[in-house]
CSV table of C-alpha atoms in Angstrom, one decimal:
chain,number,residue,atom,x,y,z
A,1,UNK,CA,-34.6,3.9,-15.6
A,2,UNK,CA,-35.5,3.7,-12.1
A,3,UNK,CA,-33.7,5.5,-9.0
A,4,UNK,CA,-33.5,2.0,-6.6
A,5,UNK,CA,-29.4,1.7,-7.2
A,6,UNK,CA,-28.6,5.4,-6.4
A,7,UNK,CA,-31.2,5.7,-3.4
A,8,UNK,CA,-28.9,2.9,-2.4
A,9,UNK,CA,-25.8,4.1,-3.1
A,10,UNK,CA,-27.2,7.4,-1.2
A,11,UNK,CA,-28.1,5.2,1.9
A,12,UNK,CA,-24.4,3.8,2.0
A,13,UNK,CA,-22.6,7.0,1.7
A,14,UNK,CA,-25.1,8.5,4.9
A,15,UNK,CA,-24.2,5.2,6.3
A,16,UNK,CA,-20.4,5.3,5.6
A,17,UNK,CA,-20.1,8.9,7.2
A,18,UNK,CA,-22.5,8.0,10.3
A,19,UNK,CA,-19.6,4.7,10.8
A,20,UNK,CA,-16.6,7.1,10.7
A,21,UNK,CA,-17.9,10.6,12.2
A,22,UNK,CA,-15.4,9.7,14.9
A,23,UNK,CA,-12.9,8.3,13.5
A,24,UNK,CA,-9.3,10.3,12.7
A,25,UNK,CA,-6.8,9.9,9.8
A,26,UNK,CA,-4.4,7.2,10.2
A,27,UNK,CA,-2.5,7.5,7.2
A,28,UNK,CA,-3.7,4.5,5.3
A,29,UNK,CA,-4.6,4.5,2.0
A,30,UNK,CA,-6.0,2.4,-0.7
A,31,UNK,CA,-2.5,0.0,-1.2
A,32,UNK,CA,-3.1,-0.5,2.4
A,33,UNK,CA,-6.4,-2.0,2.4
A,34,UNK,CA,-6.7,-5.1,3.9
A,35,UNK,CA,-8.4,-8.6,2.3
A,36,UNK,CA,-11.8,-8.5,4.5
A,37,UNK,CA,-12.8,-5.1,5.8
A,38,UNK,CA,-11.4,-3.6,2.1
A,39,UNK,CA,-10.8,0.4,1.5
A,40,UNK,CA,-13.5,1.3,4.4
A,41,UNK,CA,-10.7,0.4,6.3
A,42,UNK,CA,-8.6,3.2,5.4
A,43,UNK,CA,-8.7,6.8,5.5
A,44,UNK,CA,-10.6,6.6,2.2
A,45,UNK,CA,-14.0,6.3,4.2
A,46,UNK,CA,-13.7,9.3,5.9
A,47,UNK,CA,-15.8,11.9,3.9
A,48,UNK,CA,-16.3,9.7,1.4
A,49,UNK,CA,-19.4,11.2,-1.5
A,50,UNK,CA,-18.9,9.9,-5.1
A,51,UNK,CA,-21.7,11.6,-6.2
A,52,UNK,CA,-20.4,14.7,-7.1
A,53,UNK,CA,-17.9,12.8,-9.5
A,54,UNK,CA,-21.1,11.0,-10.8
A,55,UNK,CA,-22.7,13.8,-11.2
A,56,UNK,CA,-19.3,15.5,-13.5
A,57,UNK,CA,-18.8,12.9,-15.3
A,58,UNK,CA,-22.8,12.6,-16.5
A,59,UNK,CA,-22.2,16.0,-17.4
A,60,UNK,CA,-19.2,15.5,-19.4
A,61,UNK,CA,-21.1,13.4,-21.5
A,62,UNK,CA,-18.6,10.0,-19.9
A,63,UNK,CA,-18.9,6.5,-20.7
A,64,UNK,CA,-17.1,5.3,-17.7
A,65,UNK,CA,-19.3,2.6,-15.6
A,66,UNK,CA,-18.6,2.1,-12.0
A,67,UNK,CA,-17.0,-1.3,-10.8
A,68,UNK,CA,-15.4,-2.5,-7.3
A,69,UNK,CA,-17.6,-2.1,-4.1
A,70,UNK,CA,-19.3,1.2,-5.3
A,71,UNK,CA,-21.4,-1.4,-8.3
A,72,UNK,CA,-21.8,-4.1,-5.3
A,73,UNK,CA,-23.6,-1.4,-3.1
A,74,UNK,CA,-25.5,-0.2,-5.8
A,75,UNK,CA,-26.5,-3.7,-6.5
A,76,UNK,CA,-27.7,-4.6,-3.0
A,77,UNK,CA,-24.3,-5.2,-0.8
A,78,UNK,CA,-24.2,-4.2,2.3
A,79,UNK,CA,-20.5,-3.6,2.9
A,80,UNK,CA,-19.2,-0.2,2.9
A,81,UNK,CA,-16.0,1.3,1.2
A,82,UNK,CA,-13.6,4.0,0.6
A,83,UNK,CA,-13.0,4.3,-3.2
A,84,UNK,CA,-15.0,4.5,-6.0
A,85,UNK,CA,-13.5,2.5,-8.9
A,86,UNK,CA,-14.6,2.9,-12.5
A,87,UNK,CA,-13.8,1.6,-16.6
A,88,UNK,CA,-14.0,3.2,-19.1
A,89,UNK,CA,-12.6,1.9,-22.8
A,90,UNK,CA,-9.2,3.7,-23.2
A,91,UNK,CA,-9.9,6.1,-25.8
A,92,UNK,CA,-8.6,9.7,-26.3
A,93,UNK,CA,-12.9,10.6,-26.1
A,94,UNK,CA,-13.6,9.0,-23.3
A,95,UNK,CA,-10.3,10.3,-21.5
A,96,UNK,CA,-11.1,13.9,-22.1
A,97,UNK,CA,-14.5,13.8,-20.5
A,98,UNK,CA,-12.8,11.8,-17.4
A,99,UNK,CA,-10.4,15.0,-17.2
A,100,UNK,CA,-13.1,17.0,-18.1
A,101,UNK,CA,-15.1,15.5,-14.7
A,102,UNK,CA,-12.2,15.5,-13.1
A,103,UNK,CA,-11.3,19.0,-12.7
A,104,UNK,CA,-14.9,19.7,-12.1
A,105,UNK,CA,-14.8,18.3,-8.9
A,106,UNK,CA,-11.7,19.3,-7.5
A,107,UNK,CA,-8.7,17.2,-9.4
A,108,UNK,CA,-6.2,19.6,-8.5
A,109,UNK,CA,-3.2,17.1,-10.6
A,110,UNK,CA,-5.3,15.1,-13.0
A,111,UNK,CA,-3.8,11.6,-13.9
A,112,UNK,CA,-2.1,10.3,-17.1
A,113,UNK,CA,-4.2,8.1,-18.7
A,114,UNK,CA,-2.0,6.6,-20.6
A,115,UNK,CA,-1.6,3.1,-18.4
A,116,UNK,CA,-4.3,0.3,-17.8
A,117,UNK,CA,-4.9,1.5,-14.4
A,118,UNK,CA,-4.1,4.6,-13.0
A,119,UNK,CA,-5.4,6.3,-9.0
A,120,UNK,CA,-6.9,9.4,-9.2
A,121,UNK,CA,-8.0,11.6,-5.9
A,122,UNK,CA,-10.8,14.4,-6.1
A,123,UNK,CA,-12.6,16.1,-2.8
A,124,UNK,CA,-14.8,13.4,-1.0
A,125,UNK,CA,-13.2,9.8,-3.1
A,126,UNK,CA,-10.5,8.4,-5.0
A,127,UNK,CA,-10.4,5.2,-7.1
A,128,UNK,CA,-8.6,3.6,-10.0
A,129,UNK,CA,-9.5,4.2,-13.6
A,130,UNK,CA,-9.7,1.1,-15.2
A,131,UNK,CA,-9.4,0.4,-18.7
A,132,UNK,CA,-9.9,-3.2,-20.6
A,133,UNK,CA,-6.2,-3.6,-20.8
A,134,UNK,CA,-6.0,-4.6,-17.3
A,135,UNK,CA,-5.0,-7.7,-17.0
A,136,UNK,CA,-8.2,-9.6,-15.8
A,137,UNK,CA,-7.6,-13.5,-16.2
A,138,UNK,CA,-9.6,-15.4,-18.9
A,139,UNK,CA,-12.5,-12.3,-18.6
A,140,UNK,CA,-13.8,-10.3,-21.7
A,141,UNK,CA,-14.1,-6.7,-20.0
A,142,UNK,CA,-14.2,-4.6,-22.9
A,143,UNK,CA,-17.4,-6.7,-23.2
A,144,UNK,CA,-18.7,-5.2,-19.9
A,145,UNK,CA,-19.4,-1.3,-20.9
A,146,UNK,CA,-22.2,-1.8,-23.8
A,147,UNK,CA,-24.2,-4.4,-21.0
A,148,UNK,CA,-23.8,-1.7,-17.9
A,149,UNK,CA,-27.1,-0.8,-16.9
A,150,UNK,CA,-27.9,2.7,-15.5
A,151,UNK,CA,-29.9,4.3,-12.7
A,152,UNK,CA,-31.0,8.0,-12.2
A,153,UNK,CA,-30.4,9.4,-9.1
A,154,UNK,CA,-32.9,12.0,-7.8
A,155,UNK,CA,-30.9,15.3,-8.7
A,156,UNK,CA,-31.4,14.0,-12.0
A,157,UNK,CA,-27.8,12.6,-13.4
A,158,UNK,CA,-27.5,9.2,-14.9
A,159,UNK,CA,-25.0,6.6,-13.2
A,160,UNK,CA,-24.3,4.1,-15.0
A,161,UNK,CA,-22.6,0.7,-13.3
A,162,UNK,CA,-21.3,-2.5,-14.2
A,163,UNK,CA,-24.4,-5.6,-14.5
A,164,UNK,CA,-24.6,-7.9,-11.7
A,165,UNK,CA,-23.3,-11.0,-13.6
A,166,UNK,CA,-20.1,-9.0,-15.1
A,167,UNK,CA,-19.4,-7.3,-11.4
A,168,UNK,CA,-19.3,-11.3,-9.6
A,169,UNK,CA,-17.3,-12.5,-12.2
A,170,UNK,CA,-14.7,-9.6,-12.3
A,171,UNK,CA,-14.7,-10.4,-8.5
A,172,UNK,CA,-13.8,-14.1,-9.1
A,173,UNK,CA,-11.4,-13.0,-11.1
A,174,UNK,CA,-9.6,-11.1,-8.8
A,175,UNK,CA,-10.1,-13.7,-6.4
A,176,UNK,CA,-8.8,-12.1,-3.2
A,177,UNK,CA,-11.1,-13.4,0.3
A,178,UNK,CA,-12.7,-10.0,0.3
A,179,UNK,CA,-13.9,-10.4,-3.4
A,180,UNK,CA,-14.9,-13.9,-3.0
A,181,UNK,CA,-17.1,-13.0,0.2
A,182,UNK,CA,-18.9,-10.2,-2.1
A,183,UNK,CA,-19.3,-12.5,-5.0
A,184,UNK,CA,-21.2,-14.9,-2.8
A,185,UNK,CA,-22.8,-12.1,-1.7
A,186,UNK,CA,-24.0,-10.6,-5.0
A,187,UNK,CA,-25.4,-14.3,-5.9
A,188,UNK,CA,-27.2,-14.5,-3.2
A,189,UNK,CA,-28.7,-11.3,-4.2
A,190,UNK,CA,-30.1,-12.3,-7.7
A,191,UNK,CA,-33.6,-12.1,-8.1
């Protein structure tokens, strides 16, 4: 396991706060994301650090594998965002040791996991926790989690995040401008 993805996810997140040291709050949040610039748009992008939730939920022994921008980055994209989105499989496990990571880092009203898709906020990101009931068009994503692949970042934690092939499908599936630019993107990418 090499450290390649999460020196890049490191680079973005420097990146991200150098773009937005100036900028203030407007009030917009995740709904209000627009189709090309995405959640960097939005107030989401200002102090935004996923690693500490990385870092909890390695420690909580989680399953869940990063998705959305966050796997793009991670994967070579150059466009920043604002969230960090992640699956995991739905089960009662797998929902305690979200919690679990969860509260470590500051979850001060932890989410019901009982839907497909639920937001959750923590100190530096917020996402949507994702599970395979989602509706995701013709896509297998329960099929996803056993092919995610995982890189260690130099504190020493384990992230792991969805496979290049699985992330630009799940962004044709969704099929918004934004995800269609990034799927180009990501194929351009392939070694």
């Amino acid at each position: 396991m090499n450290e390649t993805a999460a020196l890049l996810l490191r680079q973005a997140v420097r990146r991200t706060q150098e773009a937005t040291r100036e900028r203030s709050a407007t009030g917009r949040g995740p709904e209000d994301a627009d189709d090309v610039a995405g959640t960097f748009s939005t107030d989401g992008a200002l102090g935004f650090d996923p690693l500490p939730l990385l870092r909890a939920l390695y420690e909580a022994g989680s399953r869940a594998v990063v998705i959305g921008q966050v796997a793009g980055i991670m994967h070579g994209s150059t466009d920043l965002t604002g969230d960090l989105d992640l699956l995991w499989n739905g089960s009662p496990e797998e929902g305690r040791a979200l919690r679990e990571a969860l509260a470590a880092t500051g979850c001060t009203t932890l989410p019901a996991l009982d839907r497909p898709q639920v937001e959750y906020r923590v100190p530096g990101v917020s996402g949507d926790l994702c599970t395979p009931a989602l509706p995701w068009g013709d896509m297998d994503v329960l099929s996803c989690l056993p092919r995610a692949v995982s890189t260690r970042d130099p504190e020493g934690f384990a992230i792991r995040y969805v496979d290049l092939d699985d992330l630009i499908r799940m962004r044709r599936a969704l099929g918004r401008p934004k995800d269609l630019r990034r799927a180009a993107e990501l194929e351009a990418l392939r070694p």
